[in-house]
Amino acid sequence: MFAGIMTMSQDAAGAVAGIADAVDPARIGADFHPAVGAVLNQHGFNLLWIGAFTVVGSVFIWRHSVVAIFMTAIVGWVTDVGYFIFMDLGRFVHFVPGTVMTIVSSAAVLLSLWAHFAGLRGQKTS
């Protein structure tokens, strides 16, 4: 959610420099067409609602909702996969915090699924 707010609150050059933190800000440029700013604001808005969805989903996961595990995984994790493919593999970001967050989200999905299936194995059927 913070990344979305920070992306929307800056001009296009500042938003790009904030996202692609491994790129020298002097090489990014200072003047972009207003459409670039609109695209970045749309990206920031998506980060905001995805973050909010994940936070709400975490409450339901804590309450043992299987649907919340899968919905939060689909929305949050797939977003991080896109980030990994286009930003990390493109070498536009530093390992911390970008790649670390992708690892954390992947671990959260795997641990949630493991906990769910371990719980199913622990239940006795009558």
JSON list of C-alpha atoms in Angstrom, two decimals:
[
{"chain": "A", "resi": 1, "resn": "MET", "atom": "CA", "xyz": [0.00, 0.00, 0.00]},
{"chain": "A", "resi": 2, "resn": "PHE", "atom": "CA", "xyz": [2.88, 2.32, 0.87]},
{"chain": "A", "resi": 3, "resn": "ALA", "atom": "CA", "xyz": [4.50, 1.73, -2.53]},
{"chain": "A", "resi": 4, "resn": "GLY", "atom": "CA", "xyz": [1.23, 2.65, -4.25]},
{"chain": "A", "resi": 5, "resn": "ILE", "atom": "CA", "xyz": [0.85, 5.86, -2.27]},
{"chain": "A", "resi": 6, "resn": "MET", "atom": "CA", "xyz": [4.48, 6.82, -2.89]},
{"chain": "A", "resi": 7, "resn": "THR", "atom": "CA", "xyz": [4.14, 6.12, -6.62]},
{"chain": "A", "resi": 8, "resn": "MET", "atom": "CA", "xyz": [0.99, 8.24, -6.95]},
{"chain": "A", "resi": 9, "resn": "SER", "atom": "CA", "xyz": [2.34, 11.10, -4.85]},
{"chain": "A", "resi": 10, "resn": "GLN", "atom": "CA", "xyz": [5.37, 11.82, -7.05]},
{"chain": "A", "resi": 11, "resn": "ASP", "atom": "CA", "xyz": [5.87, 13.19, -10.53]},
{"chain": "A", "resi": 12, "resn": "ALA", "atom": "CA", "xyz": [6.64, 10.66, -13.27]},
{"chain": "A", "resi": 13, "resn": "ALA", "atom": "CA", "xyz": [10.43, 10.97, -12.99]},
{"chain": "A", "resi": 14, "resn": "GLY", "atom": "CA", "xyz": [10.33, 10.59, -9.20]},
{"chain": "A", "resi": 15, "resn": "ALA", "atom": "CA", "xyz": [8.00, 7.60, -9.43]},
{"chain": "A", "resi": 16, "resn": "VAL", "atom": "CA", "xyz": [10.21, 5.84, -11.98]},
{"chain": "A", "resi": 17, "resn": "ALA", "atom": "CA", "xyz": [13.31, 6.58, -9.89]},
{"chain": "A", "resi": 18, "resn": "GLY", "atom": "CA", "xyz": [11.53, 5.21, -6.83]},
{"chain": "A", "resi": 19, "resn": "ILE", "atom": "CA", "xyz": [10.48, 2.01, -8.57]},
{"chain": "A", "resi": 20, "resn": "ALA", "atom": "CA", "xyz": [13.65, 1.34, -10.57]},
{"chain": "A", "resi": 21, "resn": "ASP", "atom": "CA", "xyz": [16.01, 2.10, -7.70]},
{"chain": "A", "resi": 22, "resn": "ALA", "atom": "CA", "xyz": [19.03, 0.44, -9.34]},
{"chain": "A", "resi": 23, "resn": "VAL", "atom": "CA", "xyz": [18.95, 2.93, -12.21]},
{"chain": "A", "resi": 24, "resn": "ASP", "atom": "CA", "xyz": [20.84, 6.20, -11.84]},
{"chain": "A", "resi": 25, "resn": "PRO", "atom": "CA", "xyz": [18.15, 8.90, -11.47]},
{"chain": "A", "resi": 26, "resn": "ALA", "atom": "CA", "xyz": [20.16, 11.21, -13.75]},
{"chain": "A", "resi": 27, "resn": "ARG", "atom": "CA", "xyz": [19.67, 8.72, -16.60]},
{"chain": "A", "resi": 28, "resn": "ILE", "atom": "CA", "xyz": [15.90, 8.52, -16.19]},
{"chain": "A", "resi": 29, "resn": "GLY", "atom": "CA", "xyz": [15.12, 12.02, -17.42]},
{"chain": "A", "resi": 30, "resn": "ALA", "atom": "CA", "xyz": [13.07, 14.79, -15.94]},
{"chain": "A", "resi": 31, "resn": "ASP", "atom": "CA", "xyz": [10.32, 15.44, -18.47]},
{"chain": "A", "resi": 32, "resn": "PHE", "atom": "CA", "xyz": [7.74, 12.85, -19.42]},
{"chain": "A", "resi": 33, "resn": "HIS", "atom": "CA", "xyz": [4.50, 13.10, -21.36]},
{"chain": "A", "resi": 34, "resn": "PRO", "atom": "CA", "xyz": [1.49, 13.40, -19.02]},
{"chain": "A", "resi": 35, "resn": "ALA", "atom": "CA", "xyz": [0.34, 9.96, -20.25]},
{"chain": "A", "resi": 36, "resn": "VAL", "atom": "CA", "xyz": [3.41, 8.41, -18.59]},
{"chain": "A", "resi": 37, "resn": "GLY", "atom": "CA", "xyz": [2.35, 9.99, -15.30]},
{"chain": "A", "resi": 38, "resn": "ALA", "atom": "CA", "xyz": [-1.15, 8.61, -15.79]},
{"chain": "A", "resi": 39, "resn": "VAL", "atom": "CA", "xyz": [0.20, 5.11, -16.40]},
{"chain": "A", "resi": 40, "resn": "LEU", "atom": "CA", "xyz": [2.35, 5.35, -13.28]},
{"chain": "A", "resi": 41, "resn": "ASN", "atom": "CA", "xyz": [-0.60, 6.61, -11.23]},
{"chain": "A", "resi": 42, "resn": "GLN", "atom": "CA", "xyz": [-2.65, 3.65, -12.48]},
{"chain": "A", "resi": 43, "resn": "HIS", "atom": "CA", "xyz": [0.21, 1.37, -11.42]},
{"chain": "A", "resi": 44, "resn": "GLY", "atom": "CA", "xyz": [0.34, 3.06, -8.01]},
{"chain": "A", "resi": 45, "resn": "PHE", "atom": "CA", "xyz": [-3.42, 2.66, -7.61]},
{"chain": "A", "resi": 46, "resn": "ASN", "atom": "CA", "xyz": [-3.11, -1.05, -8.41]},
{"chain": "A", "resi": 47, "resn": "LEU", "atom": "CA", "xyz": [-0.36, -1.41, -5.79]},
{"chain": "A", "resi": 48, "resn": "LEU", "atom": "CA", "xyz": [-2.60, 0.35, -3.27]},
{"chain": "A", "resi": 49, "resn": "TRP", "atom": "CA", "xyz": [-5.65, -1.87, -3.79]},
{"chain": "A", "resi": 50, "resn": "ILE", "atom": "CA", "xyz": [-3.55, -5.05, -4.03]},
{"chain": "A", "resi": 51, "resn": "GLY", "atom": "CA", "xyz": [-1.91, -4.16, -0.73]},
{"chain": "A", "resi": 52, "resn": "ALA", "atom": "CA", "xyz": [-5.29, -3.46, 0.87]},
{"chain": "A", "resi": 53, "resn": "PHE", "atom": "CA", "xyz": [-6.69, -6.74, -0.47]},
{"chain": "A", "resi": 54, "resn": "THR", "atom": "CA", "xyz": [-3.72, -8.62, 0.96]},
{"chain": "A", "resi": 55, "resn": "VAL", "atom": "CA", "xyz": [-4.05, -6.97, 4.37]},
{"chain": "A", "resi": 56, "resn": "VAL", "atom": "CA", "xyz": [-7.76, -7.83, 4.55]},
{"chain": "A", "resi": 57, "resn": "GLY", "atom": "CA", "xyz": [-6.99, -11.34, 3.29]},
{"chain": "A", "resi": 58, "resn": "SER", "atom": "CA", "xyz": [-4.41, -11.81, 6.02]},
{"chain": "A", "resi": 59, "resn": "VAL", "atom": "CA", "xyz": [-7.10, -11.32, 8.66]},
{"chain": "A", "resi": 60, "resn": "PHE", "atom": "CA", "xyz": [-9.19, -14.07, 7.10]},
{"chain": "A", "resi": 61, "resn": "ILE", "atom": "CA", "xyz": [-6.16, -16.32, 6.71]},
{"chain": "A", "resi": 62, "resn": "TRP", "atom": "CA", "xyz": [-5.49, -15.85, 10.43]},
{"chain": "A", "resi": 63, "resn": "ARG", "atom": "CA", "xyz": [-9.07, -17.04, 10.96]},
{"chain": "A", "resi": 64, "resn": "HIS", "atom": "CA", "xyz": [-8.31, -20.20, 8.95]},
{"chain": "A", "resi": 65, "resn": "SER", "atom": "CA", "xyz": [-10.13, -19.32, 5.72]},
{"chain": "A", "resi": 66, "resn": "VAL", "atom": "CA", "xyz": [-8.96, -21.57, 2.89]},
{"chain": "A", "resi": 67, "resn": "VAL", "atom": "CA", "xyz": [-10.57, -19.27, 0.33]},
{"chain": "A", "resi": 68, "resn": "ALA", "atom": "CA", "xyz": [-8.57, -16.32, 1.72]},
{"chain": "A", "resi": 69, "resn": "ILE", "atom": "CA", "xyz": [-5.33, -18.29, 1.37]},
{"chain": "A", "resi": 70, "resn": "PHE", "atom": "CA", "xyz": [-5.92, -18.89, -2.30]},
{"chain": "A", "resi": 71, "resn": "MET", "atom": "CA", "xyz": [-7.39, -15.47, -3.12]},
{"chain": "A", "resi": 72, "resn": "THR", "atom": "CA", "xyz": [-4.61, -13.59, -1.34]},
{"chain": "A", "resi": 73, "resn": "ALA", "atom": "CA", "xyz": [-2.04, -15.83, -3.00]},
{"chain": "A", "resi": 74, "resn": "ILE", "atom": "CA", "xyz": [-3.49, -15.23, -6.44]},
{"chain": "A", "resi": 75, "resn": "VAL", "atom": "CA", "xyz": [-3.68, -11.46, -6.09]},
{"chain": "A", "resi": 76, "resn": "GLY", "atom": "CA", "xyz": [-0.57, -10.71, -4.02]},
{"chain": "A", "resi": 77, "resn": "TRP", "atom": "CA", "xyz": [1.84, -13.33, -5.22]},
{"chain": "A", "resi": 78, "resn": "VAL", "atom": "CA", "xyz": [1.11, -13.06, -8.93]},
{"chain": "A", "resi": 79, "resn": "THR", "atom": "CA", "xyz": [1.71, -9.31, -8.66]},
{"chain": "A", "resi": 80, "resn": "ASP", "atom": "CA", "xyz": [5.13, -10.05, -7.19]},
{"chain": "A", "resi": 81, "resn": "VAL", "atom": "CA", "xyz": [5.84, -12.56, -9.95]},
{"chain": "A", "resi": 82, "resn": "GLY", "atom": "CA", "xyz": [5.30, -9.79, -12.51]},
{"chain": "A", "resi": 83, "resn": "TYR", "atom": "CA", "xyz": [7.60, -7.53, -10.52]},
{"chain": "A", "resi": 84, "resn": "PHE", "atom": "CA", "xyz": [10.25, -10.27, -10.43]},
{"chain": "A", "resi": 85, "resn": "ILE", "atom": "CA", "xyz": [10.02, -10.96, -14.17]},
{"chain": "A", "resi": 86, "resn": "PHE", "atom": "CA", "xyz": [10.12, -7.38, -15.36]},
{"chain": "A", "resi": 87, "resn": "MET", "atom": "CA", "xyz": [12.04, -5.51, -12.67]},
{"chain": "A", "resi": 88, "resn": "ASP", "atom": "CA", "xyz": [14.35, -8.02, -10.97]},
{"chain": "A", "resi": 89, "resn": "LEU", "atom": "CA", "xyz": [15.32, -9.99, -14.05]},
{"chain": "A", "resi": 90, "resn": "GLY", "atom": "CA", "xyz": [15.71, -6.71, -15.95]},
{"chain": "A", "resi": 91, "resn": "ARG", "atom": "CA", "xyz": [18.16, -5.61, -13.22]},
{"chain": "A", "resi": 92, "resn": "PHE", "atom": "CA", "xyz": [16.30, -2.34, -12.61]},
{"chain": "A", "resi": 93, "resn": "VAL", "atom": "CA", "xyz": [16.02, -2.81, -8.85]},
{"chain": "A", "resi": 94, "resn": "HIS", "atom": "CA", "xyz": [18.29, -3.59, -5.94]},
{"chain": "A", "resi": 95, "resn": "PHE", "atom": "CA", "xyz": [18.01, -6.89, -4.07]},
{"chain": "A", "resi": 96, "resn": "VAL", "atom": "CA", "xyz": [16.72, -5.04, -0.99]},
{"chain": "A", "resi": 97, "resn": "PRO", "atom": "CA", "xyz": [13.80, -4.33, -0.78]},
{"chain": "A", "resi": 98, "resn": "GLY", "atom": "CA", "xyz": [12.46, -5.53, -4.16]},
{"chain": "A", "resi": 99, "resn": "THR", "atom": "CA", "xyz": [13.70, -9.08, -4.49]},
{"chain": "A", "resi": 100, "resn": "VAL", "atom": "CA", "xyz": [13.43, -9.64, -0.75]},
{"chain": "A", "resi": 101, "resn": "MET", "atom": "CA", "xyz": [9.71, -8.82, -0.88]},
{"chain": "A", "resi": 102, "resn": "THR", "atom": "CA", "xyz": [9.22, -11.31, -3.72]},
{"chain": "A", "resi": 103, "resn": "ILE", "atom": "CA", "xyz": [10.93, -13.97, -1.59]},
{"chain": "A", "resi": 104, "resn": "VAL", "atom": "CA", "xyz": [8.80, -13.03, 1.44]},
{"chain": "A", "resi": 105, "resn": "SER", "atom": "CA", "xyz": [5.55, -13.21, -0.53]},
{"chain": "A", "resi": 106, "resn": "SER", "atom": "CA", "xyz": [6.53, -16.56, -2.04]},
{"chain": "A", "resi": 107, "resn": "ALA", "atom": "CA", "xyz": [7.41, -17.90, 1.41]},
{"chain": "A", "resi": 108, "resn": "ALA", "atom": "CA", "xyz": [4.08, -16.63, 2.78]},
{"chain": "A", "resi": 109, "resn": "VAL", "atom": "CA", "xyz": [2.15, -18.46, 0.07]},
{"chain": "A", "resi": 110, "resn": "LEU", "atom": "CA", "xyz": [4.12, -21.68, 0.56]},
{"chain": "A", "resi": 111, "resn": "LEU", "atom": "CA", "xyz": [3.86, -21.55, 4.37]},
{"chain": "A", "resi": 112, "resn": "SER", "atom": "CA", "xyz": [0.12, -20.85, 4.22]},
{"chain": "A", "resi": 113, "resn": "LEU", "atom": "CA", "xyz": [-0.44, -23.79, 1.91]},
{"chain": "A", "resi": 114, "resn": "TRP", "atom": "CA", "xyz": [1.82, -26.02, 4.02]},
{"chain": "A", "resi": 115, "resn": "ALA", "atom": "CA", "xyz": [-0.03, -25.04, 7.20]},
{"chain": "A", "resi": 116, "resn": "HIS", "atom": "CA", "xyz": [-3.40, -25.67, 5.54]},
{"chain": "A", "resi": 117, "resn": "PHE", "atom": "CA", "xyz": [-2.49, -29.10, 4.20]},
{"chain": "A", "resi": 118, "resn": "ALA", "atom": "CA", "xyz": [-0.69, -30.07, 7.42]},
{"chain": "A", "resi": 119, "resn": "GLY", "atom": "CA", "xyz": [-3.88, -29.14, 9.28]},
{"chain": "A", "resi": 120, "resn": "LEU", "atom": "CA", "xyz": [-5.93, -31.34, 6.95]},
{"chain": "A", "resi": 121, "resn": "ARG", "atom": "CA", "xyz": [-3.61, -34.29, 7.60]},
{"chain": "A", "resi": 122, "resn": "GLY", "atom": "CA", "xyz": [-3.94, -33.71, 11.34]},
{"chain": "A", "resi": 123, "resn": "GLN", "atom": "CA", "xyz": [-7.74, -33.88, 11.29]},
{"chain": "A", "resi": 124, "resn": "LYS", "atom": "CA", "xyz": [-9.26, -37.25, 12.11]},
{"chain": "A", "resi": 125, "resn": "THR", "atom": "CA", "xyz": [-12.23, -38.41, 10.07]},
{"chain": "A", "resi": 126, "resn": "SER", "atom": "CA", "xyz": [-15.12, -40.15, 11.77]}
]
